[in-house]
Short mmCIF file of C-alpha atoms and ligand atoms in Angstrom, two decimals:
data_model
loop_
_atom_site.label_atom_id
_atom_site.label_comp_id
_atom_site.label_asym_id
_atom_site.label_seq_id
_atom_site.Cartn_x
_atom_site.Cartn_y
_atom_site.Cartn_z
CA MET F 6 1.82 -13.23 -11.82
CA GLY F 7 1.39 -12.61 -8.07
CA GLY F 8 -1.63 -12.94 -5.82
CA GLY F 9 -1.18 -9.75 -3.76
CA ILE F 10 -3.63 -6.87 -3.76
CA GLY F 11 -2.47 -5.77 -7.23
CA GLY F 12 -2.62 -9.22 -8.84
CA LEU F 13 -6.04 -10.04 -7.43
CA SER F 14 -7.41 -6.61 -8.35
CA VAL F 15 -6.33 -6.92 -11.97
CA ALA F 16 -7.62 -10.51 -12.17
CA LEU F 17 -11.02 -9.34 -10.94
CA ALA F 18 -11.05 -6.31 -13.24
CA LEU F 19 -10.25 -8.56 -16.23
CA GLN F 20 -12.90 -11.09 -15.25
CA ARG F 21 -15.52 -8.37 -15.03
CA ALA F 22 -14.45 -7.23 -18.51
CA GLY F 23 -15.02 -10.74 -19.90
CA PHE F 24 -11.47 -12.16 -19.88
CA LYS F 25 -10.31 -15.39 -18.23
CA PRO F 26 -7.13 -14.58 -16.29
CA VAL F 27 -5.09 -17.00 -14.15
CA VAL F 28 -3.39 -15.76 -10.96
CA LEU F 29 -0.06 -17.53 -10.38
CA GLU F 30 1.01 -17.12 -6.75
CA GLN F 31 4.18 -18.54 -5.25
CA ALA F 32 2.81 -19.01 -1.73
CA PRO F 33 1.16 -22.33 -0.82
CA HIS F 34 -1.67 -20.42 0.92
CA LEU F 35 -3.18 -17.04 0.10
CA ALA F 36 -2.42 -14.68 2.95
CA GLU F 37 -1.68 -11.01 3.59
CA VAL F 38 0.46 -9.65 6.38
CA GLY F 39 -1.40 -8.39 9.44
CA ALA F 40 -1.43 -4.66 8.96
CA GLY F 41 -3.69 -1.82 7.93
CA LEU F 42 -4.09 0.02 4.65
CA SER F 43 -5.45 3.46 3.94
CA LEU F 44 -7.59 3.69 0.82
CA SER F 45 -8.03 7.06 -0.82
CA PRO F 46 -11.27 8.05 -2.62
CA THR F 47 -9.57 7.05 -5.89
CA ALA F 48 -9.06 3.47 -4.66
CA ALA F 49 -12.64 3.46 -3.36
CA HIS F 50 -13.87 4.34 -6.88
CA ALA F 51 -11.87 1.42 -8.24
CA LEU F 52 -13.06 -1.04 -5.58
CA ASN F 53 -16.69 -0.02 -6.09
CA HIS F 54 -16.19 -0.57 -9.81
CA LEU F 55 -14.89 -4.08 -8.96
CA GLY F 56 -18.07 -4.79 -6.97
CA LEU F 57 -16.55 -4.48 -3.49
CA HIS F 58 -18.99 -1.89 -2.10
CA GLN F 59 -20.02 -4.28 0.62
CA THR F 60 -16.45 -4.91 1.78
CA LEU F 61 -15.88 -1.18 2.11
CA ALA F 62 -19.21 -0.71 3.90
CA GLU F 63 -18.80 -3.64 6.30
CA LYS F 64 -15.05 -4.05 6.86
CA ALA F 65 -13.51 -0.63 6.41
CA TYR F 66 -13.41 2.21 8.90
CA HIS F 67 -14.08 5.68 7.52
CA PRO F 68 -12.79 8.40 9.76
CA GLU F 69 -14.56 11.75 10.02
CA ASP F 70 -11.36 13.46 11.12
CA GLN F 71 -7.68 12.72 11.43
CA CYS F 72 -5.29 14.73 13.53
CA VAL F 73 -1.57 15.38 13.24
CA ARG F 74 -0.19 15.75 16.77
CA HIS F 75 3.10 16.88 18.31
CA TYR F 76 5.36 14.08 19.56
CA GLN F 77 6.12 15.69 22.95
CA ASP F 78 2.76 16.86 24.27
CA ALA F 79 0.29 15.51 21.67
CA ARG F 80 -0.99 18.99 20.91
CA PRO F 81 -2.88 19.15 17.60
CA LEU F 82 -0.83 20.61 14.75
CA VAL F 83 -3.32 20.04 11.92
CA TRP F 84 -6.90 18.70 11.82
CA ILE F 85 -7.87 16.94 8.61
CA ASN F 86 -11.51 16.44 7.73
CA ARG F 87 -11.92 13.10 5.97
CA GLY F 88 -15.72 12.89 6.18
CA ALA F 89 -18.64 13.99 4.00
CA ARG F 90 -16.52 16.81 2.56
CA LEU F 91 -14.51 14.25 0.59
CA GLN F 92 -17.68 12.60 -0.67
CA GLU F 93 -18.88 15.97 -1.94
CA LEU F 94 -15.58 16.94 -3.53
CA TYR F 95 -14.42 13.61 -4.96
CA GLY F 96 -17.53 11.43 -5.00
CA GLU F 97 -16.05 8.96 -2.50
CA ARG F 98 -14.70 8.75 1.02
CA TYR F 99 -11.43 7.80 2.67
CA TYR F 100 -11.22 4.32 4.20
CA LEU F 101 -8.94 2.38 6.52
CA ILE F 102 -8.96 -1.41 6.30
CA HIS F 103 -7.10 -4.50 7.50
CA ARG F 104 -5.04 -5.73 4.55
CA ALA F 105 -6.23 -9.30 5.04
CA ASP F 106 -9.89 -8.18 4.90
CA LEU F 107 -9.37 -6.54 1.52
CA HIS F 108 -7.20 -9.39 0.24
CA ASP F 109 -9.75 -12.03 1.32
CA ALA F 110 -12.61 -10.13 -0.32
CA LEU F 111 -10.69 -9.78 -3.60
CA ALA F 112 -9.75 -13.48 -3.61
CA ALA F 113 -13.34 -14.54 -2.87
CA GLU F 114 -14.66 -12.41 -5.74
CA VAL F 115 -12.03 -13.75 -8.17
CA ARG F 116 -12.96 -17.32 -7.19
CA ARG F 117 -16.67 -16.59 -7.44
CA HIS F 118 -16.15 -15.67 -11.09
CA ASP F 119 -13.89 -18.66 -11.71
CA PRO F 120 -13.12 -21.19 -8.93
CA ALA F 121 -9.91 -22.27 -10.71
CA ALA F 122 -8.57 -18.76 -11.35
CA ILE F 123 -6.03 -18.70 -8.50
CA GLU F 124 -3.19 -21.23 -8.66
CA LEU F 125 -1.02 -21.53 -5.55
CA ASP F 126 2.50 -22.92 -5.13
CA ARG F 127 3.36 -21.48 -8.56
CA ARG F 128 6.71 -19.77 -8.08
CA CYS F 129 7.92 -18.32 -11.34
CA VAL F 130 11.69 -18.59 -11.87
CA ALA F 131 12.02 -17.47 -15.49
CA ILE F 132 9.98 -16.00 -18.32
CA GLU F 133 10.51 -15.63 -22.03
CA SER F 134 8.45 -13.26 -24.15
CA THR F 135 7.99 -14.13 -27.84
CA SER F 136 5.85 -12.50 -30.52
CA ALA F 137 3.22 -15.22 -29.96
CA GLY F 138 3.03 -15.18 -26.17
CA VAL F 139 4.93 -15.65 -22.92
CA ARG F 140 6.52 -18.82 -21.59
CA VAL F 141 6.78 -19.16 -17.81
CA ASP F 142 9.07 -21.59 -15.98
CA PHE F 143 8.10 -22.56 -12.44
CA ALA F 144 10.27 -23.65 -9.51
CA ASP F 145 8.83 -27.18 -9.65
CA GLY F 146 10.26 -27.65 -13.15
CA THR F 147 6.98 -27.19 -15.03
CA ARG F 148 6.50 -24.72 -17.87
CA ARG F 149 3.39 -23.03 -19.34
CA SER F 150 2.60 -20.57 -22.10
CA PHE F 151 0.18 -17.65 -21.96
CA ASP F 152 -1.05 -15.01 -24.41
CA ALA F 153 0.13 -12.23 -22.08
CA LEU F 154 1.73 -11.82 -18.66
CA ILE F 155 1.13 -9.13 -16.03
CA GLY F 156 3.93 -9.03 -13.47
CA ALA F 157 2.20 -8.10 -10.20
CA ASP F 158 4.88 -9.83 -8.18
CA GLY F 159 5.85 -7.02 -5.83
CA SER F 160 8.84 -4.74 -5.32
CA ARG F 161 11.34 -7.57 -5.79
CA SER F 162 9.62 -8.65 -9.02
CA ILE F 163 11.21 -11.48 -10.94
CA VAL F 164 9.18 -10.51 -14.00
CA ARG F 165 10.72 -7.01 -13.93
CA HIS F 166 14.17 -8.49 -13.40
CA GLN F 167 13.79 -10.85 -16.36
CA ILE F 168 12.43 -8.17 -18.72
CA PHE F 169 14.29 -5.02 -17.67
CA GLY F 170 17.25 -6.31 -15.66
CA ALA F 171 18.19 -5.64 -12.04
CA LEU F 172 16.74 -2.59 -10.27
CA GLU F 173 19.01 -2.31 -7.27
CA PRO F 174 17.35 -1.52 -3.93
CA GLN F 175 18.78 1.47 -2.04
CA TYR F 176 18.43 1.53 1.73
CA THR F 177 16.69 4.82 2.60
CA GLY F 178 17.89 5.34 6.16
CA TYR F 179 14.35 4.69 7.49
CA ILE F 180 13.20 1.71 9.48
CA ALA F 181 9.68 0.93 10.63
CA TRP F 182 7.73 -1.16 13.12
CA ARG F 183 4.19 -2.34 12.54
CA GLY F 184 1.84 -3.74 15.12
CA LEU F 185 -1.79 -4.56 15.87
CA VAL F 186 -3.12 -3.87 19.37
CA PRO F 187 -6.46 -5.34 20.56
CA MET F 188 -8.68 -2.28 21.00
CA GLU F 189 -9.81 -3.23 24.52
CA ARG F 190 -6.21 -2.75 25.67
CA VAL F 191 -6.00 0.81 24.32
CA PRO F 192 -6.94 3.67 26.69
CA GLN F 193 -9.85 5.44 24.98
CA GLU F 194 -8.67 8.92 25.98
CA ILE F 195 -5.68 8.62 23.60
CA LEU F 196 -7.97 7.95 20.62
CA GLN F 197 -9.13 11.53 20.04
CA PRO F 198 -9.67 11.03 17.13
CA ALA F 199 -8.96 7.32 16.65
CA SER F 200 -7.07 7.86 13.42
CA GLY F 201 -4.06 10.13 13.05
CA VAL F 202 -0.33 10.65 13.07
CA PHE F 203 2.26 11.92 15.53
CA VAL F 204 5.29 13.75 14.13
CA GLY F 205 8.67 14.30 15.73
CA PRO F 206 12.28 14.84 14.66
CA GLY F 207 13.43 11.77 12.72
CA HIS F 208 10.29 9.86 13.71
CA LEU F 209 6.66 9.40 12.66
CA VAL F 210 3.85 7.29 14.09
CA ASN F 211 0.63 6.56 12.23
CA ARG F 212 -2.22 4.73 13.92
CA TYR F 213 -5.84 3.89 13.11
CA PRO F 214 -8.51 1.27 13.87
CA VAL F 215 -9.19 -1.66 11.56
CA ARG F 216 -11.55 -4.67 11.54
CA ASN F 217 -14.66 -2.94 12.89
CA ARG F 218 -12.52 -1.18 15.50
CA GLU F 219 -11.40 -4.48 17.04
CA LEU F 220 -7.73 -3.67 16.44
CA LEU F 221 -5.56 -0.58 16.50
CA ASN F 222 -3.05 -0.73 13.63
CA PHE F 223 0.13 1.30 13.92
CA VAL F 224 3.28 1.96 11.93
CA ALA F 225 6.19 3.71 13.65
CA PHE F 226 9.09 5.07 11.61
CA ALA F 227 12.58 5.98 12.79
CA GLU F 228 15.98 6.58 11.21
CA ARG F 229 18.97 4.19 11.25
CA LYS F 230 22.26 4.53 9.46
CA GLU F 231 22.49 0.93 8.32
CA TRP F 232 20.21 -1.97 7.56
CA ALA F 233 20.95 -5.12 5.61
CA GLU F 234 17.87 -7.26 5.15
CA GLU F 235 14.95 -6.34 2.87
CA GLY F 236 11.71 -7.91 4.12
CA TRP F 237 8.59 -7.11 6.09
CA SER F 238 8.52 -9.57 8.92
CA ILE F 239 11.51 -9.37 11.23
CA ARG F 240 10.39 -9.82 14.81
CA SER F 241 11.03 -7.05 17.31
CA SER F 242 10.35 -6.54 21.01
CA VAL F 243 8.16 -4.03 22.82
CA GLU F 244 11.27 -2.94 24.80
CA GLU F 245 13.16 -2.11 21.60
CA LEU F 246 10.21 -0.11 20.25
CA LEU F 247 9.71 1.81 23.51
CA GLU F 248 13.41 2.57 23.75
CA GLU F 249 13.24 4.23 20.30
CA PHE F 250 10.22 6.34 21.37
CA ARG F 251 11.27 6.89 25.01
CA ASP F 252 10.86 10.68 25.00
CA TRP F 253 7.49 10.57 23.24
CA THR F 254 4.06 11.46 24.58
CA PRO F 255 2.10 8.79 26.51
CA TRP F 256 -0.52 9.18 23.74
CA VAL F 257 1.91 7.03 21.73
CA THR F 258 3.80 4.95 24.27
CA ARG F 259 0.64 3.81 26.06
CA PHE F 260 -0.66 1.89 23.05
CA MET F 261 2.84 0.71 22.09
CA GLU F 262 3.17 -0.87 25.56
CA GLN F 263 0.08 -2.95 24.80
CA VAL F 264 1.10 -4.56 21.52
CA PRO F 265 1.26 -8.36 21.82
CA PRO F 266 4.87 -9.35 20.95
CA GLU F 267 3.68 -11.79 18.27
CA GLN F 268 2.00 -8.83 16.50
CA LEU F 269 5.12 -6.65 16.36
CA PHE F 270 7.49 -6.61 13.37
CA LYS F 271 10.17 -4.30 12.02
CA TRP F 272 11.81 -3.75 8.65
CA GLY F 273 14.13 -1.43 6.76
CA LEU F 274 12.71 0.71 3.95
CA PHE F 275 14.35 0.27 0.56
CA ASP F 276 13.75 2.42 -2.50
CA ARG F 277 14.21 1.91 -6.24
CA GLU F 278 14.35 4.36 -9.13
CA PRO F 279 11.13 4.50 -11.21
CA LEU F 280 11.26 2.62 -14.53
CA SER F 281 10.83 4.64 -17.72
CA GLN F 282 8.93 1.76 -19.32
CA TRP F 283 6.70 -0.98 -17.81
CA SER F 284 5.92 -3.15 -20.84
CA LYS F 285 7.86 -5.11 -23.42
CA GLY F 286 6.19 -7.36 -25.98
CA ARG F 287 3.45 -9.35 -24.26
CA VAL F 288 4.66 -8.59 -20.72
CA THR F 289 3.76 -5.66 -18.50
CA LEU F 290 4.18 -4.75 -14.84
CA LEU F 291 1.65 -3.58 -12.25
CA GLY F 292 1.69 -2.35 -8.64
CA ASP F 293 4.93 -2.47 -6.67
CA ALA F 294 6.62 -4.42 -9.49
CA ALA F 295 6.18 -1.41 -11.80
CA HIS F 296 6.59 1.43 -9.29
CA PRO F 297 7.80 0.48 -5.81
CA VAL F 298 6.90 3.36 -3.51
CA LEU F 299 7.81 4.39 0.02
CA PRO F 300 4.87 4.17 2.42
CA PHE F 301 4.77 7.80 3.62
CA LEU F 302 1.68 8.73 1.60
CA GLY F 303 0.01 5.33 2.11
CA HIS F 304 -0.41 4.99 -1.63
CA GLY F 305 1.28 1.75 -2.76
CA ALA F 306 -1.82 -0.41 -2.74
CA VAL F 307 -3.91 2.53 -3.95
CA LEU F 308 -1.71 2.75 -7.07
CA ALA F 309 -1.86 -1.03 -7.61
CA ILE F 310 -5.68 -1.01 -7.44
CA GLU F 311 -5.89 1.99 -9.79
CA ASP F 312 -3.46 0.27 -12.22
CA ALA F 313 -5.70 -2.80 -12.24
CA VAL F 314 -8.82 -0.92 -13.30
CA VAL F 315 -7.00 1.13 -15.95
CA LEU F 316 -5.23 -1.94 -17.42
CA ALA F 317 -8.48 -3.91 -17.75
CA ARG F 318 -10.15 -0.89 -19.40
CA ALA F 319 -7.19 -0.64 -21.80
CA PHE F 320 -7.66 -4.29 -22.80
CA VAL F 321 -11.34 -3.67 -23.54
CA GLU F 322 -10.62 -0.60 -25.65
CA SER F 323 -7.69 -2.01 -27.66
CA ASP F 324 -7.34 -4.29 -30.68
CA SER F 325 -4.09 -5.88 -29.50
CA ILE F 326 -2.21 -6.62 -26.29
CA GLU F 327 0.56 -4.24 -27.32
CA GLU F 328 -1.94 -1.41 -27.89
CA ALA F 329 -3.53 -2.12 -24.49
CA TYR F 330 -0.13 -1.83 -22.80
CA VAL F 331 0.57 1.50 -24.52
CA ARG F 332 -2.80 2.89 -23.36
CA TYR F 333 -2.21 1.54 -19.84
CA GLU F 334 1.26 3.03 -19.49
CA THR F 335 0.20 6.33 -21.02
CA GLY F 336 -2.66 6.50 -18.54
CA ARG F 337 -0.63 5.55 -15.50
CA ARG F 338 3.10 6.26 -15.64
CA GLU F 339 3.03 9.96 -14.90
CA ARG F 340 0.74 9.60 -11.88
CA ALA F 341 2.74 6.69 -10.46
CA ALA F 342 6.06 8.55 -10.89
CA PHE F 343 4.55 11.59 -9.16
CA VAL F 344 3.45 9.50 -6.17
CA VAL F 345 6.88 7.82 -5.97
CA GLN F 346 8.65 11.20 -5.89
CA GLU F 347 6.17 12.80 -3.50
CA SER F 348 6.31 9.81 -1.13
CA ARG F 349 10.05 10.39 -0.82
CA ARG F 350 9.44 14.08 -0.13
CA ALA F 351 6.72 13.26 2.40
CA GLY F 352 9.17 11.07 4.34
CA LYS F 353 11.53 14.07 4.71
CA MET F 354 8.66 16.43 5.53
CA PHE F 355 7.27 14.24 8.32
CA HIS F 356 10.71 13.56 9.83
CA ALA F 357 11.99 17.16 9.68
CA PRO F 358 13.78 18.31 12.85
CA ASP F 359 11.49 21.31 13.40
CA THR F 360 8.17 19.80 14.47
CA ASP F 361 6.80 23.17 15.66
CA THR F 362 6.63 24.54 12.09
CA TYR F 363 4.78 21.50 10.74
CA LYS F 364 1.56 23.42 10.06
CA GLU F 365 3.30 26.21 8.15
CA ARG F 366 5.42 23.76 6.17
CA THR F 367 2.36 21.77 5.07
CA LYS F 368 0.05 24.81 4.75
CA GLY F 369 -2.28 22.98 7.13
CA LYS F 370 -3.25 20.43 4.47
CA ALA F 371 -3.17 16.64 4.41
CA ALA F 372 -0.07 15.42 2.60
CA ASP F 373 -2.06 13.33 0.10
CA GLU F 374 -5.09 15.51 -0.62
CA GLY F 375 -2.91 18.64 -0.55
CA LEU F 376 -0.97 17.24 -3.52
CA GLY F 377 -4.15 16.80 -5.54
CA LEU F 378 -3.93 12.99 -5.35
CA PHE F 379 -7.66 12.53 -4.76
CA ALA F 380 -8.69 14.40 -7.92
CA TYR F 381 -8.40 11.31 -10.11
CA ASN F 382 -10.79 8.52 -10.99
CA PRO F 383 -9.35 5.32 -12.56
CA VAL F 384 -12.82 4.32 -13.74
CA THR F 385 -13.37 7.43 -15.88
CA GLN F 386 -9.82 8.68 -16.53
CA PRO F 387 -9.44 8.99 -20.36
CA ILE F 388 -7.06 6.34 -21.71
C1 LIG N 10 4.45 0.10 6.24
C2 LIG N 10 3.68 0.09 4.99
C3 LIG N 10 2.46 0.71 5.04
C4 LIG N 10 1.72 0.78 3.87
N1 LIG N 10 0.55 1.41 3.94
C5 LIG N 10 -0.17 1.55 2.83
C6 LIG N 10 -1.40 2.25 2.85
O1 LIG N 10 -1.84 2.73 3.89
N2 LIG N 10 -2.08 2.38 1.69
C7 LIG N 10 -1.61 1.87 0.53
O2 LIG N 10 -2.27 2.03 -0.51
N3 LIG N 10 -0.43 1.18 0.46
C8 LIG N 10 0.28 1.01 1.57
N4 LIG N 10 1.46 0.34 1.53
C9 LIG N 10 1.96 -0.20 0.25
C10 LIG N 10 1.28 -1.49 -0.19
O3 LIG N 10 1.33 -2.41 0.83
C11 LIG N 10 1.93 -2.09 -1.43
O4 LIG N 10 2.24 -1.09 -2.34
C12 LIG N 10 0.99 -3.09 -2.08
O5 LIG N 10 0.75 -4.16 -1.21
C13 LIG N 10 1.57 -3.63 -3.39
O6 LIG N 10 0.76 -4.67 -3.88
P1 LIG N 10 1.30 -5.61 -5.03
O7 LIG N 10 0.21 -6.59 -5.29
O8 LIG N 10 1.83 -4.81 -6.15
O9 LIG N 10 2.56 -6.37 -4.42
P2 LIG N 10 2.66 -7.40 -3.20
O10 LIG N 10 1.66 -7.11 -2.17
O11 LIG N 10 4.10 -7.45 -2.82
O12 LIG N 10 2.24 -8.81 -3.85
C14 LIG N 10 3.12 -9.54 -4.70
C15 LIG N 10 2.66 -10.99 -4.77
O13 LIG N 10 3.45 -11.68 -5.72
C16 LIG N 10 3.88 -12.91 -5.19
N5 LIG N 10 5.14 -13.27 -5.86
C17 LIG N 10 6.35 -12.67 -5.70
N6 LIG N 10 7.28 -13.29 -6.45
C18 LIG N 10 6.65 -14.30 -7.11
C19 LIG N 10 7.09 -15.30 -8.05
N7 LIG N 10 8.37 -15.39 -8.42
N8 LIG N 10 6.19 -16.19 -8.52
C20 LIG N 10 4.87 -16.11 -8.13
N9 LIG N 10 4.41 -15.20 -7.22
C21 LIG N 10 5.28 -14.29 -6.73
C22 LIG N 10 4.06 -12.62 -3.71
O14 LIG N 10 4.03 -13.81 -2.94
C23 LIG N 10 2.87 -11.72 -3.42
O15 LIG N 10 1.70 -12.44 -3.11
C24 LIG N 10 2.22 0.21 2.67
C25 LIG N 10 3.44 -0.44 2.64
C26 LIG N 10 4.18 -0.49 3.80
C27 LIG N 10 5.51 -1.16 3.75
#
């Protein structure tokens, strides 16, 4: 259930393992929001395993270096080597990609295996799990039964709600803007290197090129006491964004000034407590439905893609659906919970009031690699 990056990844992983999954997506058209994604070496292992080498090679940007800079004068605080060193250490590199490019490639591969595998306009409103299978009710009044159901329907998952009850969202006190700036509008001297973050008290800006360097993707975080609406796509204005970052270095404000207003959105960040269990009977959860995560380590889609590969492997190695779910959860829950907790910590670390001590606080390491997150391979991880 769900045709996001998690749902399409697990559909493809299952197809490649010889199963015949159906993706049920509520939207009338398949589409991803216009924004970037960072893909760690672990996600690259998974995507290669799913046959997407070419997408990574042709569509993704792989930075040699990233730099953490100071919000006032852009001085480097930490340099992070993301190049050949990662290949040597982890067997893969670090990639940055437009979400729609990855989503399109996954959908095309799923349809190449089975042109009827993705069903659109299929909004699930209720499910019932029995010992024989799972019954799904759709918004149009139709009903279907399946042998098993994977809820990959995002952080506001109806599948999770129906199986485990409500998981109330808590507003975190963070808000964010996202935008895409045509690269020809960005002064080249502020792209040294092109990919990196700027840290300041209560604020964080992450920016990197996507789509063969045609666009500069950015996410800018700030703190607000209150926020009501949960959702990704509230329109904002360049004036509002610049007002929030008014005392920041021109290295940041100069590309913010150039964002086309139709490419600028804002949202409030909501958090949920991790579940202690993801599966019940013939139903399991995957991606944000199972473990919604704050974006400070850029690991939500990474986890969803890793889940997909591990779940398909668990199906291959098990004699029953229930056994597959046990293997899947055993292989994944601890890592997902760790990323959820560390993403919360990373938010506080980036936003800390004392920017000058950033290097000492982080021991000069990248927040993700420094936590050991790259030393994992979903393709070979014992399950
Ligand atoms: C600012 C920001 C930056 C991020 N940056 C990164 C990053 O750099 N790297 C990274 O790895 N992750 C990143 N993430 C996280 C990542 O985007 C998510 O974790 C990931 O997209 C989750 O994928 P998913 O498939 O589980 O869920 P979703 O992408 O939410 O997909 C769920 C799908 O289910 C469908 N659906 C929902 N309800 C129903 C229903 N009732 N019936 C049928 N279909 C339904 C939806 O329409 C949707 O297509 C970021 C997130 C944010 C907010």
